[in-house]
Coordinates of C-alpha atoms in Angstrom, one line a residue:
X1 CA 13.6 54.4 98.5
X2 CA 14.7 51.7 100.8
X3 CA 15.7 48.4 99.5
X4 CA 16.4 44.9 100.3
X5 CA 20.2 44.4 101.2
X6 CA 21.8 41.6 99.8
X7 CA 24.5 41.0 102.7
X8 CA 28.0 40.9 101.7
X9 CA 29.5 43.0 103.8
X10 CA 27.2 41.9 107.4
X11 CA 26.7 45.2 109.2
X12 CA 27.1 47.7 106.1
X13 CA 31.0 47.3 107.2
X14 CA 33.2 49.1 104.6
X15 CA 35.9 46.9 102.7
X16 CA 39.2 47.9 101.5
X17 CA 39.5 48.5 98.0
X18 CA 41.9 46.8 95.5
X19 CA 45.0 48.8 93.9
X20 CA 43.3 48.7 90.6
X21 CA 40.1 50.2 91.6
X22 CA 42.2 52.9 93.8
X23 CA 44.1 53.4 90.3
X24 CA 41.0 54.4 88.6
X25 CA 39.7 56.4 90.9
X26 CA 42.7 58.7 91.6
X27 CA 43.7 59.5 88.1
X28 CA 39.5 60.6 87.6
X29 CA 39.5 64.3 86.8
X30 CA 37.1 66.6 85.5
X31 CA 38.3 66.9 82.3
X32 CA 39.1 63.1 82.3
X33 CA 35.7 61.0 83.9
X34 CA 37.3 57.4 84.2
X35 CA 34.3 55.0 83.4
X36 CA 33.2 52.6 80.5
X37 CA 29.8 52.8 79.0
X38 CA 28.0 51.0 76.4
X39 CA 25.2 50.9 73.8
X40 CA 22.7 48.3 72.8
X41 CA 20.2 48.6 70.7
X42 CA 16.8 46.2 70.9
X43 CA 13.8 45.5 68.2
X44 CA 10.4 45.1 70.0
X45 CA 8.9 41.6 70.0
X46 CA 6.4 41.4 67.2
X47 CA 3.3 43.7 67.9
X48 CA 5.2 45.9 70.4
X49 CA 6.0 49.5 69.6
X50 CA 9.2 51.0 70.6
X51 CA 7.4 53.2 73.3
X52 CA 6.0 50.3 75.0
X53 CA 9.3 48.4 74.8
X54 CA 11.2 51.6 76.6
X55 CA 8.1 51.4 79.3
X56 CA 8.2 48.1 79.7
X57 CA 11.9 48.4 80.1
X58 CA 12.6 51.4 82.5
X59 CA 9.6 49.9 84.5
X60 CA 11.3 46.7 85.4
X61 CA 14.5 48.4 85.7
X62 CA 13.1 50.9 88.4
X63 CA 10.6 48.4 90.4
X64 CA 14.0 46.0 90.4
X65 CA 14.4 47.0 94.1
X66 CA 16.6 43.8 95.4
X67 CA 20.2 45.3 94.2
X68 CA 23.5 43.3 94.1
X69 CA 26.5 44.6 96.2
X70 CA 28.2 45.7 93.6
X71 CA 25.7 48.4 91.9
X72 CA 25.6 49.3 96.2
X73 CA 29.0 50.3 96.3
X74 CA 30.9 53.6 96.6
X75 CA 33.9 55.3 97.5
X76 CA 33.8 55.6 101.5
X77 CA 33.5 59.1 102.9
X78 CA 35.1 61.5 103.2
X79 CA 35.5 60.6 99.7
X80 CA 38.5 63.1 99.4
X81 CA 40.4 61.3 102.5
X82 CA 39.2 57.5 102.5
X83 CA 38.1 57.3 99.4
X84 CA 40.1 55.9 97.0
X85 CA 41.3 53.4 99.9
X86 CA 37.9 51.6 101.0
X87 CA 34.4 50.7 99.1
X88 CA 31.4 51.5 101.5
X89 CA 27.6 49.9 100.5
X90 CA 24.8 52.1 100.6
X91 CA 21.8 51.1 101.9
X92 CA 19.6 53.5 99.9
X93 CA 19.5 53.9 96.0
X94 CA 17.8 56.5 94.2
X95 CA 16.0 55.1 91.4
X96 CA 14.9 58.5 89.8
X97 CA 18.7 59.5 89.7
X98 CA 20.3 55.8 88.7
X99 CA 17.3 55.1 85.8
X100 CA 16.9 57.8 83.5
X101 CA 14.2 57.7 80.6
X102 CA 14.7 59.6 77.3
X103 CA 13.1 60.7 74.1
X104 CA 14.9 61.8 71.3
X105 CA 14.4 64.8 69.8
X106 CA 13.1 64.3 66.1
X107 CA 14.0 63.2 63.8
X108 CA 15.1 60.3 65.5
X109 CA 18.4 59.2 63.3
X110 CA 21.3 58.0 64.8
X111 CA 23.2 60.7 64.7
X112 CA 20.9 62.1 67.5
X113 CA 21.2 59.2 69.3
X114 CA 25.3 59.3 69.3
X115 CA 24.7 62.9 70.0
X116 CA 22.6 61.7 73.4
X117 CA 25.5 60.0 74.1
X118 CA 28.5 62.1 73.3
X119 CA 26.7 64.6 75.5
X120 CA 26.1 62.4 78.9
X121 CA 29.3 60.5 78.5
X122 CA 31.6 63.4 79.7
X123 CA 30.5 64.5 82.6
X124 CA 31.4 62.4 86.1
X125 CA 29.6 60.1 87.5
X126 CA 28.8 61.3 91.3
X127 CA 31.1 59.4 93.5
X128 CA 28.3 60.1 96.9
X129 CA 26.6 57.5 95.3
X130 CA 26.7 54.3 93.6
X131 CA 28.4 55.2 90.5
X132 CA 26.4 54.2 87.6
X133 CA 23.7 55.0 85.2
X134 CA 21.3 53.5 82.8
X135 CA 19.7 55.7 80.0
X136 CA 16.4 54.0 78.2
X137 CA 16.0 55.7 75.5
X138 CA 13.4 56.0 72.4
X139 CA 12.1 57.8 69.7
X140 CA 14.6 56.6 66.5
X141 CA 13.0 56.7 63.5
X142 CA 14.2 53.0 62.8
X143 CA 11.8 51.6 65.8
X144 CA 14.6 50.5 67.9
X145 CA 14.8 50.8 71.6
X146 CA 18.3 51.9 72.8
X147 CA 20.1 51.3 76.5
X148 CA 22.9 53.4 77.2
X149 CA 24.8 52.7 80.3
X150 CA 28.1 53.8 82.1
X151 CA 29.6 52.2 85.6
X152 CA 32.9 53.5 86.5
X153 CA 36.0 51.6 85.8
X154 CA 37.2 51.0 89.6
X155 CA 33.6 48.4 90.1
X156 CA 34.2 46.6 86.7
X157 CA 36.2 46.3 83.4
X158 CA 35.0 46.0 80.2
X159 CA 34.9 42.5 79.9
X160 CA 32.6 42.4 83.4
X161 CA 30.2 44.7 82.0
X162 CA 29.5 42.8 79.0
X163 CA 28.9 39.7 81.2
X164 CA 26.4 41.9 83.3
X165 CA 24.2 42.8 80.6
X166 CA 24.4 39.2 78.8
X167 CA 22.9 38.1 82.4
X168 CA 19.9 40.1 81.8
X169 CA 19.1 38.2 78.3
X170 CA 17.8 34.8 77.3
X171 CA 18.7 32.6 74.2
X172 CA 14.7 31.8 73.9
X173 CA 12.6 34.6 72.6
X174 CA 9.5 33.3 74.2
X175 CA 11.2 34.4 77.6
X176 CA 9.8 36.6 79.9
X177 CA 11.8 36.7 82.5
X178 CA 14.0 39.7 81.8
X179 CA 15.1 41.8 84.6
X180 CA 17.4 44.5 85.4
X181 CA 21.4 44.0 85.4
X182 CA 21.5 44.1 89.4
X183 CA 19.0 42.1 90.4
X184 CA 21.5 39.2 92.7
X185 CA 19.8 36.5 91.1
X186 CA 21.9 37.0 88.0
X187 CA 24.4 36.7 90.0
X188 CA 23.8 32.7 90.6
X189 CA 23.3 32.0 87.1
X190 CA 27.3 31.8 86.5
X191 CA 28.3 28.9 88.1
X192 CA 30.9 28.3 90.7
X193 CA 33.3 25.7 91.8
X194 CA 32.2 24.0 94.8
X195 CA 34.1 23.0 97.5
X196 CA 33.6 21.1 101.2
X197 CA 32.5 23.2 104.1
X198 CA 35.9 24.1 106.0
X199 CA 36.5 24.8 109.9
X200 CA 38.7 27.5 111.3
X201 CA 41.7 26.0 111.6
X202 CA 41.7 25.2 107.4
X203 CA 40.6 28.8 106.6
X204 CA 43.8 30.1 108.6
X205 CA 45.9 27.3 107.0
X206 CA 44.3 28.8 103.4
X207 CA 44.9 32.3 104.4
X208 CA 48.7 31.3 105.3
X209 CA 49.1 29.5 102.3
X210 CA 47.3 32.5 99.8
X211 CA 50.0 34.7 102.0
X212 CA 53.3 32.9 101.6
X213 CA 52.1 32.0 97.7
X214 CA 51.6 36.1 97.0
X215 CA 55.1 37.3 98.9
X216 CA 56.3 34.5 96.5
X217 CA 54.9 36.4 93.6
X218 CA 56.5 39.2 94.7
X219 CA 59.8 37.9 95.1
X220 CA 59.6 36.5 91.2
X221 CA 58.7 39.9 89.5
X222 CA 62.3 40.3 89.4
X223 CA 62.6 37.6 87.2
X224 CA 59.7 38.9 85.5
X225 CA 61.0 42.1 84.7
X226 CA 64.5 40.4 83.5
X227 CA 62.5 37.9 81.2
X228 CA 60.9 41.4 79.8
X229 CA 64.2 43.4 79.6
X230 CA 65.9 40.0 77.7
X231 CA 62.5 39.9 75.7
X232 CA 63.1 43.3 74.6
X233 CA 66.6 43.2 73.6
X234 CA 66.0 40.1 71.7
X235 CA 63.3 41.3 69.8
X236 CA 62.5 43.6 67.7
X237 CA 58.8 43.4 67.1
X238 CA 58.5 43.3 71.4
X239 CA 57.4 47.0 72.5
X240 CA 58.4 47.2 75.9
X241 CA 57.5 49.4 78.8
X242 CA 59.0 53.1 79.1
X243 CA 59.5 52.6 75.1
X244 CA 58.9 56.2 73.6
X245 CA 55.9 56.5 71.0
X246 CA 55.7 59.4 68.4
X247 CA 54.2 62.8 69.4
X248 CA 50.7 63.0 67.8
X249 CA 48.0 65.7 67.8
X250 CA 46.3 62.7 69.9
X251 CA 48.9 62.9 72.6
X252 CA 47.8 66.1 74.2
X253 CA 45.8 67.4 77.6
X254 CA 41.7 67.0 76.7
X255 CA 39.0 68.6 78.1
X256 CA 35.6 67.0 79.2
X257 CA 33.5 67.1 76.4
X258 CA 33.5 63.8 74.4
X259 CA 31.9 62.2 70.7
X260 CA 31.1 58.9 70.5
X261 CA 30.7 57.3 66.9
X262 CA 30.1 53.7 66.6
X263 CA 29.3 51.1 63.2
X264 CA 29.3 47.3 62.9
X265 CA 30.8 44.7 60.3
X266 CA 29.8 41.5 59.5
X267 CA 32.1 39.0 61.2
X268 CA 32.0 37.0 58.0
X269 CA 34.4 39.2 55.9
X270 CA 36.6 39.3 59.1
X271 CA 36.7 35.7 59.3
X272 CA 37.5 35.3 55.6
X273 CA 40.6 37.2 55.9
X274 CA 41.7 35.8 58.6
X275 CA 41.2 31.8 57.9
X276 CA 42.9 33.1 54.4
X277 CA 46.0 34.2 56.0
X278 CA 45.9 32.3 58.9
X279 CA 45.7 34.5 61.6
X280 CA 42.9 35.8 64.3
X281 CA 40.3 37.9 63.6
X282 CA 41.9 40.0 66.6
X283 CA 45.0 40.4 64.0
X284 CA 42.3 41.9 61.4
X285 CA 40.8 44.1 63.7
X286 CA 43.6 45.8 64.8
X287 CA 44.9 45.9 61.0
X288 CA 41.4 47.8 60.3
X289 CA 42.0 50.2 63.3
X290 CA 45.8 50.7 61.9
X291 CA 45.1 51.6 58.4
X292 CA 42.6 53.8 59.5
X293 CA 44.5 55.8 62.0
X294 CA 47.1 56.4 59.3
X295 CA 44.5 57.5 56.8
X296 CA 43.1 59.9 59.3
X297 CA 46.4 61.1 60.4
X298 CA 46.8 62.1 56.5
X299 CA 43.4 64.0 56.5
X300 CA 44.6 65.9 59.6
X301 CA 48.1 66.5 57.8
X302 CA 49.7 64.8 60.9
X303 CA 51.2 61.6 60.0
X304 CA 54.4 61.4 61.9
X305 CA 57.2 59.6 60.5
X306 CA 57.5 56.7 63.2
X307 CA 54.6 54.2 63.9
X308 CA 51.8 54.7 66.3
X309 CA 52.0 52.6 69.0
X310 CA 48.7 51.5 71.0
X311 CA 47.9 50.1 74.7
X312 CA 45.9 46.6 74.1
X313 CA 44.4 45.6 77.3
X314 CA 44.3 41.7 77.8
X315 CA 41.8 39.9 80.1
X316 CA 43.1 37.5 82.9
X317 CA 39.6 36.6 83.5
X318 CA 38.4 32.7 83.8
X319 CA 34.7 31.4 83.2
X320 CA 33.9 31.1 87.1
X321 CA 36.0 34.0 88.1
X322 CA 34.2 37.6 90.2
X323 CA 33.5 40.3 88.3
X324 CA 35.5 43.2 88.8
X325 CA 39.0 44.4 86.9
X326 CA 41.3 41.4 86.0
X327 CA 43.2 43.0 83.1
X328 CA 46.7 43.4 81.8
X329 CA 47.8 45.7 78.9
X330 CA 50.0 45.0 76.4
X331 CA 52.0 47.2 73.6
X332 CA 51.0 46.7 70.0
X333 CA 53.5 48.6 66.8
X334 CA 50.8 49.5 64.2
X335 CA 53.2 50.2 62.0
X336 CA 51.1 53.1 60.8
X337 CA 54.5 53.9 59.3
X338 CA 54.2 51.5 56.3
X339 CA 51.5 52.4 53.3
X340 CA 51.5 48.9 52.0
X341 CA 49.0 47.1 54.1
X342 CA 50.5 43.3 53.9
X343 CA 53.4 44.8 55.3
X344 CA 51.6 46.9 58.5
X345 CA 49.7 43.9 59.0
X346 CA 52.7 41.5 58.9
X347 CA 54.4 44.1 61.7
X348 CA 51.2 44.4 63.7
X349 CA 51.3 40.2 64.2
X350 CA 54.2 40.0 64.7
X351 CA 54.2 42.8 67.2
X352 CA 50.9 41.5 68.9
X353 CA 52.4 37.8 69.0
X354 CA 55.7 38.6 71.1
X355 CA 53.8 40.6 73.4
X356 CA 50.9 37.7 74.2
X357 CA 53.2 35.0 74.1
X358 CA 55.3 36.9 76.8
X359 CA 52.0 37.7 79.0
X360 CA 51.3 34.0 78.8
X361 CA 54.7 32.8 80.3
X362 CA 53.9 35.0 83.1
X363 CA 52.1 34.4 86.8
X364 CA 48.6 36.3 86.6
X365 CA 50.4 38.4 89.5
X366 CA 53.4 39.5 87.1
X367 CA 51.2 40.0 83.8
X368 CA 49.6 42.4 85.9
X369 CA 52.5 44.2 87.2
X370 CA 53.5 44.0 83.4
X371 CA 50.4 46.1 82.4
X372 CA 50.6 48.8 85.5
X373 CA 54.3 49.4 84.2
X374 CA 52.7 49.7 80.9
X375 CA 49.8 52.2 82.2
X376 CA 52.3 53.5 84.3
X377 CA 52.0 56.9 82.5
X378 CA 48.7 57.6 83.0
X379 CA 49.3 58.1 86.7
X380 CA 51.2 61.1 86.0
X381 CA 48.9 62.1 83.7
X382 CA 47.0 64.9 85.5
X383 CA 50.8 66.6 86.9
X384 CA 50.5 70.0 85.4
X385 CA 53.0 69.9 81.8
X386 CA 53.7 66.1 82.0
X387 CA 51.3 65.2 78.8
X388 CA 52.4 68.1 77.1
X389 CA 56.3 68.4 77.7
X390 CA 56.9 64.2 78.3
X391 CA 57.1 61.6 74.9
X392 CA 53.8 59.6 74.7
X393 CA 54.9 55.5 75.9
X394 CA 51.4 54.8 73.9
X395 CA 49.4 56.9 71.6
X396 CA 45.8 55.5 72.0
X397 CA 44.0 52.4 73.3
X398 CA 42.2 49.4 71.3
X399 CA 40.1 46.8 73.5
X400 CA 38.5 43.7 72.0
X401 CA 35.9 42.9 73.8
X402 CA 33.7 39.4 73.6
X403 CA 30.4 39.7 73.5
X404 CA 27.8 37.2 73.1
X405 CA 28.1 34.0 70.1
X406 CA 24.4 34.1 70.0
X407 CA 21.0 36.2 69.1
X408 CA 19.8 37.1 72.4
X409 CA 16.3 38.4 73.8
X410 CA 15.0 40.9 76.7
X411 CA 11.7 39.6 77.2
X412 CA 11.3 38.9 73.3
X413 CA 13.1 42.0 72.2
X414 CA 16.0 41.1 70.0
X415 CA 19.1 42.5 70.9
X416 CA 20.2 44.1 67.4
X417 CA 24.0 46.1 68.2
X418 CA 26.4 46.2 71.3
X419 CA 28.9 49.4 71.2
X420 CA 31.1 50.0 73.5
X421 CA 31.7 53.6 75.0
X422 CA 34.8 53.9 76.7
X423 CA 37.6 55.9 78.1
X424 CA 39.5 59.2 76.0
X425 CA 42.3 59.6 78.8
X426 CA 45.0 63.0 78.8
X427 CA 47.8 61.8 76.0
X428 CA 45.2 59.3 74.4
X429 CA 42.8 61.6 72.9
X430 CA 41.3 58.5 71.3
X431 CA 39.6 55.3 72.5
X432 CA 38.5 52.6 69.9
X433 CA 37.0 49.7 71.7
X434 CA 34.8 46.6 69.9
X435 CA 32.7 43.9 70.8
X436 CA 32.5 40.7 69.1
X437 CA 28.7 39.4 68.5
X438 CA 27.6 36.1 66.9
X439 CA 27.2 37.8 63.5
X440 CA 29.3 41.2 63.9
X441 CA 31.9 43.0 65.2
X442 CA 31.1 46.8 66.9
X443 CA 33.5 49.7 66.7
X444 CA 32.7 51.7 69.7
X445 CA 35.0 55.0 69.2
X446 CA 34.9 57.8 72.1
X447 CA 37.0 61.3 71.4
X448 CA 37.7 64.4 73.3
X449 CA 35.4 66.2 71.8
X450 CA 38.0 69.2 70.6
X451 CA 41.1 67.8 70.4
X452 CA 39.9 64.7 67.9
X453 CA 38.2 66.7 64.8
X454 CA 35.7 64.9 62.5
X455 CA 35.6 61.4 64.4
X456 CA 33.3 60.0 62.8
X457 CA 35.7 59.9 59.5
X458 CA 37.3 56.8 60.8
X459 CA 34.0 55.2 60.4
X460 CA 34.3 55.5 56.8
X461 CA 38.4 54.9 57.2
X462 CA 37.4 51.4 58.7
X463 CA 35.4 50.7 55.9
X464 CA 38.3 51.5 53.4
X465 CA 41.1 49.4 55.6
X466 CA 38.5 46.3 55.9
X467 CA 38.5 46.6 51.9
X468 CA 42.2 46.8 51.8
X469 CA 42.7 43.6 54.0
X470 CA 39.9 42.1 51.7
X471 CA 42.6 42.3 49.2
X472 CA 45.8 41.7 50.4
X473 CA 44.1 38.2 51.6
X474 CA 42.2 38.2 48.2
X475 CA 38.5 37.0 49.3
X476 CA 35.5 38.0 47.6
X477 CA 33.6 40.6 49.7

């Protein structure tokens, strides 16, 4: 199917490809597919069964012909050579392979519909293509219409892909616009900063300037990694890079085959606990994730004696910034350790606090270089014996993601859940990502399949921590 080419690259020229996206795209195995996914559910507009919503969906989705450059882009060929160095832009996409429609097998619960997704979210996305995917999918006995979707990681992060799909959605129910994620006029609803036409001789003056202010980036990540090494002699509750984590049954080699598990809260009892203690609702979510990895730990007899220690990625995006990967990571103690949950959650703010405020007094260039010495790890992760014969630096990942602070629509359809589906890695058997919506906040949990048993236990161990916290900051539930 040809389509219309939105020009970005004039003449289908290829363009060379950032060191995060090459980052991605290199430690990709079989056994360890490198690309973040979600799940949203929708109610039909009133009068509108759940088959005609998935039609009326996957229709607009697959007639949506005018694609943006960045659902057109690819690793250049030969993909084994060039391509992890250069993004090419294809001038053909195949609809019947990118937009998939499905029917659950009866009876339709949700367990079917994690199943769906468990099964598609482990095998790797085709890199002679564009490399994404969008699943419309019906047939749950609750008359909800779901959307599954997965991009890889080297096009966008987490934070990007949330911002792509609340592009597709209006505010006003009566709206009937709704289209598909990469039709370029969603694109030009973010608004940019505007500036005067320039002649040649300012754009070279700009690129010298954008030259000599990167090389002086450069020179300061010295200085950057001595304000981190004086950070982490300081202070204690500062986890710095290279720092060893305990060996866990999570920190092994995983194979291919993931489950995905996901549940919501109500932001309310969040909030509660946090306004009572006065601390972020970030604080209490990573206090929920923390007593329920110890609790699981238990179940699995395999508690270690030190505290787990997990990668938080941070977003350096802006409002008007591109979409693409602008991330850092930073360490966070979960003091997994402690049984009493004041005292974890005491360590886990104080813990998350040092390692923000040191982010913050950073260039965006050095909190970057911060996180890829953080990451750093995972490049070696696919080197036959290193996950299983090297000390873990982390032992699994928690992202907050925002989503939207309002009930949105597709063409009347409600958007009712966003869960995020993201990345197991080898030594991080375990991925527990959120998204914060006006009324909730989604776990989104991804496994290896094998090496994490019974995953949807932390589900209920969520539930149990949340009631803890309750507690400790004494609010009515």
């Amino acid at each position: 199917m040809t389509i219309i080419v939105v020009e970005e690259n004039p003449g289908g020229l290829m363009s060379y490809m950032p060191v995060t996206a090459s980052m991605f795209l290199l430690a990709e195995t079989r056994d360890q597919p490198i690309h973040v996914g979600g799940l949203q559910l929708f109610i039909p507009r009133e009068g509108q069964s759940s088959t005609e919503l998935a039609e009326e969906i996957f229709e607009t989705f697959y007639s949506c012909t005018d694609v943006h450059p960045l659902f057109r882009k690819r690793p250049a060929q030969p993909v084994s050579l060039v391509g992890s160095l250069m993004w090419s832009f294809d001038d053909e996409i195949d609809f019947d392979y990118h937009v998939r429609r499905a029917v659950l097998p009866r009876p339709g619960r949700i367990r079917e519909l994690f199943r769906y997704v468990s099964l598609h979210h482990g095998t790797l996305l085709d890199r002679n293509r564009p490399m994404w995917e969008v699943h419309v999918i019906d047939g749950l006995e609750d008359g909800r219409v779901a959307l599954y979707t997965r991009i890889h990681h080297s096009i966008v992060d987490g934070v990007s892909a949330l911002r792509l799909l609340e592009r597709t959605l209006s505010e006003d129910p009566d709206d009937r616009s709704g289209t598909a994620p990469w039709n370029p006029s969603l694109m030009r609803r973010r608004p940019k900063p505007t500036a005067p036409a320039k002649g040649l001789l300012s754009r070279i003056g700009d690129i010298a300037g954008t030259a000599t202010g990167l090389a002086g980036e450069v020179v300061g990540l010295g200085a950057a990694a001595a304000k981190v090494a004086y950070t982490a002699f300081t202070d204690d509750a500062f986890v710095p890079p290279l720092h060893a984590a305990p060996k866990t049954i999570l920190d092994v080699p995983i194979g291919s085959a993931r489950r995905f598990a996901a549940q919501r809260w109500e932001l309310t009892r969040l909030r509660a606990i946090a306004d009572a203690m006065q601390i972020t609702i970030n604080d209490v979510m990573v206090a929920m994730c923390s007593g329920a990895m110890r609790a699981y730990l238990i179940d699995q007899d395999a508690l270690p004696d030190a505290p787990l220690i997990a990668a938080m990625p941070v977003s350096l995006h802006t409002d008007n910034d591109a979409d693409g990967n602008n991330i850092t990571a930073i360490m966070v103690n979960l003091a997994t350790d402690q049984p009493d949950p004041e005292r974890r959650l005491a360590t886990i703010i104080a813990s998350t606090r040092k390692s923000k405020e040191l982010v913050r007094s950073l260039s965006p260039v050095q909190s970057m270089a911060l996180g890829a010495a953080n990451f750093a790890p995972l490049a070696l992760a696919t080197v036959p014996g290193f996950v299983r014969y090297t000390p873990p630096q982390f032992n699994l990942i928690i992202s907050n993601v925002p989503g939207p602070k309002t009930d949105l629509y597709w063409n009347g359809a409600k958007l009712d859940g966003v869960y995020p589906a993201s990345i197991p890695l080898g030594g991080q058997a375990i991925n527990i990502t959120v998204a914060t919506t006006a009324d909730h906040i989604n776990f989104g949990l991804t496994g290896a399949r094998k090496e994490v048993p019974s995953l949807q236990r932390l589900l209920t161990h969520l539930d149990t921590s949340l009631e803890e916290l309750e507690k400790v900051a004494d609010v009515q539930t």
